[in-house]
Short mmCIF file of C-alpha atoms in Angstrom, two decimals:
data_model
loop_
_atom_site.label_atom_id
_atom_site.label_comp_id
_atom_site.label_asym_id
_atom_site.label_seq_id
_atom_site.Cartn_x
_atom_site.Cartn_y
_atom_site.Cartn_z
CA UNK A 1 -28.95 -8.91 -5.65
CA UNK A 2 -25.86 -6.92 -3.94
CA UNK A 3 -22.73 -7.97 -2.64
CA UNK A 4 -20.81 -6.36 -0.51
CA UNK A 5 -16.75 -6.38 -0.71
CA UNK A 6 -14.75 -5.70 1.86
CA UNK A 7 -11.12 -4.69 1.23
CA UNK A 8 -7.88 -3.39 2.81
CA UNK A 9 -6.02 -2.03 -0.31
CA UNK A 10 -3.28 -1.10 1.59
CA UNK A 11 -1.02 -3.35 3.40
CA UNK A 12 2.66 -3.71 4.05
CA UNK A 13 4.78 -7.30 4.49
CA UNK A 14 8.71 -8.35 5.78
CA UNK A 15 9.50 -7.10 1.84
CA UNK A 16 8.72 -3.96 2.96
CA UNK A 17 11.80 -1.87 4.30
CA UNK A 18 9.53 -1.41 7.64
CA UNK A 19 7.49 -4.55 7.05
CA UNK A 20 7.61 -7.45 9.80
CA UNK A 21 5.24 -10.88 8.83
CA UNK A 22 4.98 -12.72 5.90
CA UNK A 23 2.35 -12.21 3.67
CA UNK A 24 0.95 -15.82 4.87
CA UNK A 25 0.28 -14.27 8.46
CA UNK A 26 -1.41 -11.21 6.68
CA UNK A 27 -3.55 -13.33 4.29
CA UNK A 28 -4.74 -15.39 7.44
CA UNK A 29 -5.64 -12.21 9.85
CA UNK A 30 -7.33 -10.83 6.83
CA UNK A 31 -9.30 -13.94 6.26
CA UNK A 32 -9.70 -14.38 10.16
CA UNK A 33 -11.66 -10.67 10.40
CA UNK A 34 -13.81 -11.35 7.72
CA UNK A 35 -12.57 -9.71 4.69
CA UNK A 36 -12.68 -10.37 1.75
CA UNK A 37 -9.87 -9.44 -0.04
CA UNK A 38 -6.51 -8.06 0.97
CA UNK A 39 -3.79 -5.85 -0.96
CA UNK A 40 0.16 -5.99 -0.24
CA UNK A 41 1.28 -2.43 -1.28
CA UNK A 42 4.69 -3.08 -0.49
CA UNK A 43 7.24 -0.14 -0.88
CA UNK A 44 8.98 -0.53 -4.57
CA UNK A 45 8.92 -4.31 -4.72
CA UNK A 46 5.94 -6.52 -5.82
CA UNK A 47 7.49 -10.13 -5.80
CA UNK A 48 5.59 -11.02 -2.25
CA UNK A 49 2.69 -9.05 -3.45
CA UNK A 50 2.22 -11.28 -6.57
CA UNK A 51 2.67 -14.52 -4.28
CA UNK A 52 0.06 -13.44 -1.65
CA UNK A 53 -2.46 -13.05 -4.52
CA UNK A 54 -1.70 -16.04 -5.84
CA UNK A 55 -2.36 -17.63 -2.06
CA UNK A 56 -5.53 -15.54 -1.54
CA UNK A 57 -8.08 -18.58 -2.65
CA UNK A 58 -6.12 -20.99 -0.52
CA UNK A 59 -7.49 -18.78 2.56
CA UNK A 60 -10.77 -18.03 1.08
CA UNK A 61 -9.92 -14.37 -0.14
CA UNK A 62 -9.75 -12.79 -3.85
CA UNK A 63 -6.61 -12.45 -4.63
CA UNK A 64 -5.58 -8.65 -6.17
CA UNK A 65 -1.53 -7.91 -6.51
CA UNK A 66 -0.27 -4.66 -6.05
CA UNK A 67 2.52 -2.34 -5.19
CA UNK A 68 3.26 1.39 -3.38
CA UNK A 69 5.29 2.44 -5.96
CA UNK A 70 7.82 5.90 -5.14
CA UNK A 71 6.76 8.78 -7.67
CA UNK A 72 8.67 11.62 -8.15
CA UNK A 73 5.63 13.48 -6.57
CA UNK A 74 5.20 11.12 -3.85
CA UNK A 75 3.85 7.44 -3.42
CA UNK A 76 1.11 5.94 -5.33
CA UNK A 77 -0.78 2.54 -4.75
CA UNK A 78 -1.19 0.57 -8.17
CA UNK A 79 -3.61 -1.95 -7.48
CA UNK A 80 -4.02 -5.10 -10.20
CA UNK A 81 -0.48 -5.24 -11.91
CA UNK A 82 2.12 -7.97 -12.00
CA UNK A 83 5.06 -5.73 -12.76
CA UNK A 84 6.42 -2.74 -11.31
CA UNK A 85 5.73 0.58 -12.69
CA UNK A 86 8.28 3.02 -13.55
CA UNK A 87 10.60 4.61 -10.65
CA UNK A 88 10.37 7.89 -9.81
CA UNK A 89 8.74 8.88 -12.34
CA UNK A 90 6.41 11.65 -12.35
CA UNK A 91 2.76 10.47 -10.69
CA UNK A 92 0.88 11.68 -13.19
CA UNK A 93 2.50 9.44 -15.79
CA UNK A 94 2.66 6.38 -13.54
CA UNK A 95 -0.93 6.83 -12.85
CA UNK A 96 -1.37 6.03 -16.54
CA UNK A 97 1.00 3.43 -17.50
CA UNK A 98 -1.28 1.94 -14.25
CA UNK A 99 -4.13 2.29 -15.90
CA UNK A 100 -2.93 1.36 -19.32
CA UNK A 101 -2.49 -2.13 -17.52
CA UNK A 102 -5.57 -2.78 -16.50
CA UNK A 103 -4.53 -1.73 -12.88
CA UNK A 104 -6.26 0.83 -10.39
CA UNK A 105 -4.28 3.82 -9.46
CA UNK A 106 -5.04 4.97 -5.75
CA UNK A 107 -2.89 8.39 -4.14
CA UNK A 108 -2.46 6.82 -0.68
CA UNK A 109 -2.16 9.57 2.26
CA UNK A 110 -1.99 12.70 0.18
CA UNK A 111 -0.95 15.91 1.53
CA UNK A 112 1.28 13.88 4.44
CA UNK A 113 4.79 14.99 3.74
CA UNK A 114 6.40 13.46 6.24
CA UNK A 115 5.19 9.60 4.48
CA UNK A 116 5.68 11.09 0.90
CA UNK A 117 2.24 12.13 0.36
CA UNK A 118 1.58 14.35 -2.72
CA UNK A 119 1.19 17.82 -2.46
CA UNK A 120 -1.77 19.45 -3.75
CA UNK A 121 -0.08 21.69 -6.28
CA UNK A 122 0.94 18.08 -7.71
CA UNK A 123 -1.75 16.04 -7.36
CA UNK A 124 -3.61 18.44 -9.55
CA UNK A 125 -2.11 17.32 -12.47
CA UNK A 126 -2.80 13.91 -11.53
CA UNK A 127 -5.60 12.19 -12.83
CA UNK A 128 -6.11 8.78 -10.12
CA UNK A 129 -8.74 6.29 -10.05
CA UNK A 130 -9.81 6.94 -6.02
CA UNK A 131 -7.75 8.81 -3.38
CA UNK A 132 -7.29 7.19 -0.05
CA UNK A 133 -9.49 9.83 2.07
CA UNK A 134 -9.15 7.75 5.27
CA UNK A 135 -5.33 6.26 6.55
CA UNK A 136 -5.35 4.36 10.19
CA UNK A 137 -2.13 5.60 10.57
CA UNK A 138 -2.70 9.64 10.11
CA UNK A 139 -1.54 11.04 13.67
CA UNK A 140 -4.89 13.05 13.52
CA UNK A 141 -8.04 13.31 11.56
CA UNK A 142 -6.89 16.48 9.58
CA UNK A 143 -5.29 14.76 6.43
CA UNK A 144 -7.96 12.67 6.12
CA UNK A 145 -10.23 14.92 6.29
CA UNK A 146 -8.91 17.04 3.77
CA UNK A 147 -8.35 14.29 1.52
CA UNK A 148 -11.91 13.66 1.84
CA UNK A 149 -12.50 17.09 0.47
CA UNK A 150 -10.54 16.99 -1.82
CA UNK A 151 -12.12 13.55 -3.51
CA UNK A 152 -15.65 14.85 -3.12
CA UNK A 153 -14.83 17.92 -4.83
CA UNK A 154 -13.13 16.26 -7.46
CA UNK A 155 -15.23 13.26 -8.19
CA UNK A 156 -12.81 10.91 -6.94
CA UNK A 157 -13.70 7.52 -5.44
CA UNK A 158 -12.66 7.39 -1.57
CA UNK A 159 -10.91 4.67 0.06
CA UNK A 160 -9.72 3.24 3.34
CA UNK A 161 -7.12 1.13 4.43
CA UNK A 162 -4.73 0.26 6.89
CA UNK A 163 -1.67 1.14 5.96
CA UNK A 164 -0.73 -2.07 8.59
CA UNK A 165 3.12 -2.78 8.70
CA UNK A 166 2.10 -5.31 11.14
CA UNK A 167 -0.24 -8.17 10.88
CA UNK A 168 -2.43 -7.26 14.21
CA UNK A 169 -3.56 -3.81 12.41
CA UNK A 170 -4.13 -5.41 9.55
CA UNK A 171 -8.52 -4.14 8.45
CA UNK A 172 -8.12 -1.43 11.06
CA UNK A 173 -9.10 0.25 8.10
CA UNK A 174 -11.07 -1.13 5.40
CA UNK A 175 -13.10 -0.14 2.14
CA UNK A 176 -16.98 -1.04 1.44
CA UNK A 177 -17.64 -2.23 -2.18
CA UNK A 178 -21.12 -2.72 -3.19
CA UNK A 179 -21.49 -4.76 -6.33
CA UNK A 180 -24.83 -5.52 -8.33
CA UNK A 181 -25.75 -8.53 -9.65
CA UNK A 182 -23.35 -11.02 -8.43
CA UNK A 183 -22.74 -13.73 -6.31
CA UNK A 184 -19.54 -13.69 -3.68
CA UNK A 185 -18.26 -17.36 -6.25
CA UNK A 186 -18.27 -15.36 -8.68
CA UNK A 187 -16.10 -13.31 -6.90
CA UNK A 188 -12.68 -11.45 -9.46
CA UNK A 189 -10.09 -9.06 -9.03
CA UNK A 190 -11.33 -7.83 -12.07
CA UNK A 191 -14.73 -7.18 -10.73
CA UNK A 192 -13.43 -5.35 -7.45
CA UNK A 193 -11.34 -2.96 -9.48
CA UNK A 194 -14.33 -1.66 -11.99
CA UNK A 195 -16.01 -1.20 -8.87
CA UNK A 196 -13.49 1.20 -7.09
CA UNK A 197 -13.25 2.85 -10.73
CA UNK A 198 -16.92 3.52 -10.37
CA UNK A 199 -16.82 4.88 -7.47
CA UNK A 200 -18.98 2.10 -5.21
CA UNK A 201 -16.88 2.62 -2.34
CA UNK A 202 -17.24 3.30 1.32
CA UNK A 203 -14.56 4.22 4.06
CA UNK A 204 -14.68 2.18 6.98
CA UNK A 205 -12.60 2.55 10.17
CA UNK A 206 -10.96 3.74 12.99
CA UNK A 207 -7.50 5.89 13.53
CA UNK A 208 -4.24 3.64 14.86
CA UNK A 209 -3.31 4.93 17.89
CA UNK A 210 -0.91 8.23 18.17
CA UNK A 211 1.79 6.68 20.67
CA UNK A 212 1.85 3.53 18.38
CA UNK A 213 2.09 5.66 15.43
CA UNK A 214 5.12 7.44 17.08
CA UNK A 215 7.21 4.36 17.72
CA UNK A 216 6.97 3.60 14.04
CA UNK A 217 7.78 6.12 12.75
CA UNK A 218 10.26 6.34 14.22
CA UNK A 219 11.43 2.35 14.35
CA UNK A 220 10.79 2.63 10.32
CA UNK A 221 13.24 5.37 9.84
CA UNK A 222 16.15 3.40 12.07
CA UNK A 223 15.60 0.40 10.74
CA UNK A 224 16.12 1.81 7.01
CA UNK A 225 19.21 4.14 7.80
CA UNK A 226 20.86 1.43 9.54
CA UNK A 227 19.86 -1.00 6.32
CA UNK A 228 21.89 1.50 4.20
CA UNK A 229 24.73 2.67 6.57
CA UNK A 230 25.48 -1.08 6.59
CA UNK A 231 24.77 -1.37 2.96
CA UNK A 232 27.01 1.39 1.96
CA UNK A 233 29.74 0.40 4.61
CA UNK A 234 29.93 -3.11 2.59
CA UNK A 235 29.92 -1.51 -0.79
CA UNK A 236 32.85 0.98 0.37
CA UNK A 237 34.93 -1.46 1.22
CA UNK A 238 33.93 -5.01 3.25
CA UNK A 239 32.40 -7.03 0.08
CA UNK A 240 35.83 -6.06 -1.62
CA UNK A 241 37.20 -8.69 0.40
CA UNK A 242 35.05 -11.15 -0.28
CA UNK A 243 34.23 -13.69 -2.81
CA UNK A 244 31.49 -12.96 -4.78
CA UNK A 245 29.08 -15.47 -3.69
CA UNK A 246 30.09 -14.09 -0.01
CA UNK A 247 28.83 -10.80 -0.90
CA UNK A 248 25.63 -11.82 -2.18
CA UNK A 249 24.74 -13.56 0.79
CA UNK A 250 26.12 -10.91 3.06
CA UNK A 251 23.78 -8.53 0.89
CA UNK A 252 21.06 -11.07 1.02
CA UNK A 253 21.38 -10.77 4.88
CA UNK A 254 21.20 -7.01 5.31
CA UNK A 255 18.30 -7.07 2.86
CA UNK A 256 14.54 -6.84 3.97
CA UNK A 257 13.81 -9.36 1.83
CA UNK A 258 15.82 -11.83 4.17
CA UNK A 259 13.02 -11.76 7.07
#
């Protein structure tokens, strides 16, 4: 008996600096495509990330938390924790205080500089559980390509996913996970991660398109200078003025976390 899993380890909500929908519209779209189990990777906060996994079952889907944590080397997908790993720290030691947790550590769009992929001199010294060797949201097939490479050299497990900051690209890419001897009840986040650890993966997918990947880009890096050249404007001076329940929910406001 096999069992095929399919999962998008790599999705972004409204906690997300360049997030838009709740993780309620992502768990539904996810559920609506026929997946069957969806990760919120969002950037350095795992609050909405530990809720949607907690709502998974509600919509039929296994529920796996997660985070994109920032590395000093560049970002890193911890899949399976409830807390957030260490800050800029160097990836090779987040990948193991992932692991040391029970969690899955995936290097999401390596070699992309321009969205804080790793660079190969670094990722060298990294020793990850699967490397994302296919990103919807690469501008071409290069990257990918070479990340695929790199993995099969390496041993490395290869994974897909969307990188979706939106709910309608949400499985635009997706990863196969073939599991022996169990039936889809039986179903654990537990059970998913040994299986990317041993490697039963398969890259589904196709690439998001290149205008659409323009705007945002773009959009992304507006929305989070303007987020902190209001932030800072308030710090320097504004929230001096204010009370200090006025402050927090002027910061509250400029926050992503506010919707």
């Amino acid at each position: 008996m096999s069992l095929t899993v399919r999962l998008d380890p790599h999705v972004h909500s409204e906690a997300s600096y360049d997030g838009t929908d709740p993780v309620e519209l992502l768990l539904e779209q996810a559920a609506e495509i026929g997946l069957d189990a969806v990760v919120v990777t969002d950037h350095d906060v795992i609050h909405e990330s530990v809720r949607a996994a907690e709502l998974a079952p509600r919509y039929g889907l296994v529920g796996i938390p997660g985070v994109e944590v920032s590395t000093a080397d560049g970002h890193l997908l911890a899949l399976g924790i409830e807390e957030m790993p260490p800050h800029r720290a160097p990836m090779a030691e987040t990948a193991s205080w992932v692991r040391e947790r029970g969690g899955v550590a995936i290097v999401p769009h390596p070699f992309q500089r321009s969205r804080h992929g790793v660079r190969k001199r670094r990722l060298r010294d990294v020793d990850p559980d699967a490397i994302e060797v296919y990103n919807s949201w690469a501008f071409t097939g290069w990257k990918n390509r070479r990340a695929r490479r790199y993995a099969n050299a390496r041993g490395y497990p290869g994974v897909a996913g969307s990188d979706a900051h939106k709910v309608g690209y949400v499985g635009r890419a997706y990863t196969e996970i073939g599991i022996e001897g169990i039936e889809r009840a039986d179903l654990t986040a537990e059970i998913v991660l040994d299986a990317i650890r041993d490697g039963a993966t398969r890259v589904e997918g196709r690439r998001t398109p290149i205008p659409t990947s323009a705007r945002h880009y773009a959009g992304a890096g507006v929305r989070k200078s303007g987020f902190y050249a209001k932030y800072g404007a308030y710090r320097g001076g504004a929230l001096a003025k204010t009370g200090a329940l006025g402050a927090a929910r002027m910061l509250y406001r400029l926050s992503p976390l506010s919707g």
